[in-house]
Coordinates of C-alpha atoms in Angstrom, one line a residue:
M1 CA 9.0 4.7 14.8
G2 CA 9.8 7.2 17.0
I3 CA 10.2 10.7 14.6
D4 CA 12.3 14.0 16.4
L5 CA 12.7 16.0 13.7
P6 CA 9.0 17.4 10.8
A7 CA 8.9 16.1 8.2
E8 CA 10.2 18.8 6.2
A9 CA 13.5 20.7 6.9
P10 CA 14.3 24.7 7.3
R11 CA 15.2 26.0 4.0
D12 CA 18.4 26.7 6.2
C13 CA 18.5 23.8 8.1
P14 CA 21.8 23.7 9.8
L15 CA 22.7 20.4 11.0
C16 CA 25.6 18.9 8.1
P17 CA 28.5 21.1 8.4
R18 CA 29.8 20.5 5.1
L19 CA 26.8 20.8 3.7
V20 CA 25.6 23.8 5.1
A21 CA 29.6 25.2 4.0
Y22 CA 28.4 23.9 0.1
R23 CA 25.5 25.2 -0.1
E24 CA 26.9 28.9 0.9
A25 CA 29.5 28.4 -1.5
V26 CA 26.5 27.8 -4.5
R27 CA 24.7 30.6 -2.9
A28 CA 27.3 33.0 -3.4
K29 CA 27.7 32.2 -7.0
E30 CA 23.9 31.6 -8.1
P31 CA 21.8 33.8 -5.5
T32 CA 19.1 33.8 -7.2
W33 CA 19.2 29.8 -6.9
F34 CA 17.1 28.1 -4.3
N35 CA 19.9 27.1 -2.3
G36 CA 18.1 25.1 0.5
A37 CA 16.9 22.0 2.0
V38 CA 14.5 21.0 -1.1
P39 CA 11.0 20.4 0.0
S40 CA 8.7 17.3 -0.9
F41 CA 6.7 17.5 -3.6
G42 CA 3.4 15.7 -3.7
S43 CA 0.2 15.7 -1.9
E44 CA -0.1 14.7 1.5
T45 CA -2.3 11.6 1.0
A46 CA -0.3 10.2 -1.5
E47 CA -0.1 6.2 -1.6
L48 CA 3.0 6.0 -3.8
V49 CA 6.7 7.5 -2.4
I50 CA 9.4 7.7 -4.7
V51 CA 12.4 8.3 -2.5
G52 CA 15.9 9.9 -4.6
L53 CA 19.3 10.5 -3.4
A54 CA 19.7 13.9 -2.8
P55 CA 18.9 17.2 -4.8
G56 CA 21.6 17.9 -7.7
V57 CA 23.6 21.2 -7.5
T58 CA 21.8 22.4 -11.4
G59 CA 19.0 20.7 -10.4
A60 CA 16.6 20.8 -7.2
N61 CA 19.4 22.8 -5.5
R62 CA 18.5 25.4 -8.4
T63 CA 14.8 25.0 -8.6
G64 CA 13.9 23.8 -5.1
R65 CA 11.9 21.1 -6.7
P66 CA 12.8 16.9 -6.6
F67 CA 14.5 16.1 -9.9
T68 CA 13.5 19.2 -11.4
G69 CA 15.6 20.7 -13.8
D70 CA 18.3 17.9 -14.4
W71 CA 18.7 14.4 -16.4
A72 CA 17.1 12.4 -13.9
G73 CA 13.9 14.1 -13.5
D74 CA 13.2 14.1 -17.6
L75 CA 13.1 10.6 -17.0
L76 CA 11.4 10.3 -13.7
Y77 CA 8.3 12.9 -14.4
A78 CA 8.1 11.3 -18.0
T79 CA 8.1 7.8 -16.0
L80 CA 5.2 9.2 -13.6
D81 CA 2.8 10.8 -16.7
K82 CA 3.1 7.5 -18.4
F83 CA 1.7 5.7 -15.5
G84 CA -1.1 7.8 -14.7
F85 CA 1.4 9.3 -11.4
S86 CA 1.0 13.0 -12.5
K87 CA -1.0 16.2 -14.2
G88 CA 0.0 18.5 -16.5
T89 CA 2.8 19.1 -18.2
Y90 CA 6.7 18.9 -17.1
A91 CA 8.9 21.8 -18.3
A92 CA 11.1 21.1 -15.7
D93 CA 10.3 23.9 -13.7
P94 CA 8.8 24.4 -10.9
G95 CA 6.0 27.1 -12.3
D96 CA 5.2 24.4 -15.0
G97 CA 1.7 23.6 -12.8
L98 CA 3.0 19.8 -12.8
R99 CA 0.9 18.4 -9.6
L100 CA 1.5 14.4 -9.0
S101 CA -1.5 12.1 -8.8
R102 CA -1.3 9.6 -5.4
A103 CA 2.2 10.5 -5.2
M104 CA 5.3 11.8 -3.4
I105 CA 8.5 12.8 -4.3
T106 CA 11.2 13.0 -1.6
N107 CA 14.8 12.8 -1.0
A108 CA 17.2 11.1 1.9
V109 CA 19.3 13.7 2.0
R110 CA 17.4 16.7 1.3
C111 CA 20.9 19.3 1.0
V112 CA 23.0 19.7 -2.1
P113 CA 25.7 17.3 -1.0
P114 CA 29.5 18.6 -3.4
E115 CA 29.8 15.9 -6.0
N116 CA 26.5 14.6 -5.3
K117 CA 28.1 12.1 -2.9
P118 CA 26.5 12.6 0.4
V119 CA 28.7 11.2 3.4
G120 CA 27.3 8.4 5.8
E121 CA 27.0 10.9 9.3
E122 CA 25.0 13.9 6.7
I123 CA 22.9 10.6 5.5
N124 CA 22.0 9.8 9.3
T125 CA 21.6 13.5 9.9
C126 CA 18.6 13.5 7.6
R127 CA 17.2 10.0 8.3
P128 CA 14.3 11.6 11.2
F129 CA 13.0 13.7 8.5
L130 CA 12.2 10.9 5.3
Q131 CA 11.2 8.7 8.7
A132 CA 9.2 11.5 9.9
R133 CA 7.7 12.0 6.1
L134 CA 7.1 8.4 5.4
A135 CA 5.3 8.3 8.8
A136 CA 3.2 11.5 8.4
L137 CA 1.4 9.8 5.2
P138 CA -1.9 8.1 5.9
K139 CA -2.6 6.3 3.0
L140 CA 1.4 4.8 1.5
K141 CA 1.6 1.6 0.6
V142 CA 4.1 1.7 -1.9
I143 CA 7.8 2.9 -1.9
V144 CA 10.0 3.2 -4.2
C145 CA 13.2 4.0 -3.7
L146 CA 16.0 5.0 -6.0
G147 CA 19.5 3.9 -5.6
K148 CA 21.0 1.6 -2.8
I149 CA 22.0 5.1 -0.2
S150 CA 17.9 5.7 -0.6
H151 CA 17.3 2.0 -0.6
D152 CA 19.6 1.9 3.2
S153 CA 18.4 5.1 4.7
T154 CA 14.3 3.9 4.2
L155 CA 15.2 0.4 5.5
R156 CA 16.8 2.2 8.3
A157 CA 13.9 4.8 8.8
L158 CA 11.8 1.6 8.8
G159 CA 13.6 0.3 11.6
V160 CA 14.4 -2.8 9.0
K161 CA 17.7 -5.2 9.0
L162 CA 19.7 -4.6 6.3
G163 CA 21.2 -8.0 6.0
P164 CA 18.0 -9.7 4.6
H165 CA 16.5 -7.2 2.3
P166 CA 19.8 -6.4 -0.2
F167 CA 19.5 -3.4 -2.7
G168 CA 19.1 -4.6 -6.5
H169 CA 16.9 -3.2 -8.8
G170 CA 13.5 -5.0 -9.2
T171 CA 13.6 -5.9 -5.6
R172 CA 10.5 -6.3 -3.4
Y173 CA 10.0 -6.4 0.3
D174 CA 7.3 -6.5 2.2
V175 CA 7.3 -3.3 5.0
S176 CA 5.2 -0.9 7.7
V177 CA 5.0 2.0 8.0
N178 CA 3.0 2.7 11.9
G179 CA 2.3 -0.8 11.9
R180 CA 0.3 -0.7 8.6
P181 CA 1.5 -3.0 5.3
V182 CA 3.7 -1.1 2.7
V183 CA 5.7 -2.7 -0.6
L184 CA 9.4 -1.3 -1.0
L185 CA 10.1 -1.4 -4.8
S186 CA 14.0 -0.5 -5.9
S187 CA 15.8 0.8 -9.1
Y188 CA 19.2 2.0 -10.5
H189 CA 19.0 5.6 -9.6
C190 CA 17.8 7.4 -12.9
S191 CA 20.8 9.3 -13.0
R192 CA 22.7 10.7 -16.4
Y193 CA 26.0 7.4 -16.0
N194 CA 23.4 5.3 -15.1
T195 CA 21.0 5.6 -18.5
N196 CA 24.9 6.2 -20.4
T197 CA 26.1 3.2 -19.7
G198 CA 23.3 1.3 -19.8
R199 CA 22.8 0.5 -16.1
L200 CA 19.8 1.8 -16.7
T201 CA 17.3 1.8 -19.4
A202 CA 14.0 3.9 -20.0
A203 CA 12.6 0.3 -19.8
M204 CA 14.4 -1.3 -17.0
F205 CA 13.0 2.1 -14.9
E206 CA 9.1 1.3 -16.5
D207 CA 9.2 -2.0 -14.9
V208 CA 9.3 -0.9 -11.3
F209 CA 7.0 1.8 -12.0
A210 CA 4.1 -1.0 -13.5
A211 CA 5.1 -2.9 -10.6
A212 CA 4.4 0.0 -8.0
K213 CA 1.0 0.6 -9.6
E214 CA 0.3 -3.3 -9.0
A215 CA 0.9 -3.3 -6.4
L216 CA -0.9 0.1 -5.4
G217 CA -4.5 -2.1 -7.0

């Protein structure tokens, strides 16, 4: 894996002009928020990595921790707790003392995009951070991708062709990171829209993490 960037973007990452402009506009309105490239959260010895899409404007962009402060995080952290991947109590605040166990959460795009929709160029520009993040985890065994953008960008980060590995809820593929075998699982994103419309239920989401835990052994 050719790594050109570090595993974590600088807080004031300058690489995507549209995202920088949006980040600065939000900062002008809400100067006490994090308003930066959100770092990954979890253990550097993680065996499981969850790859989301991007920070939400009032969630991770506000709090500075992935999936913290919005509905998607409520479901994700409750599920991680149920399967033993966290310790402590999630209180939607980075100061809640929550710790992840054997796990890390990151995003395909590190800065908040307008309307939660990064464009292709931004996804491509941020991908080396994802590539470096995955490569820097020596014990990585399982990746869970949340949504199609995460799924596709993760495959591209690993140099895997998309055609034979289409996105779908509950899909499972054998990939490799630094020559080591890794299981890649995917789920519909745990967004409020998906859960409100019934596209994703808590049981469906839990099924993916049950598969992840089984794959970890």
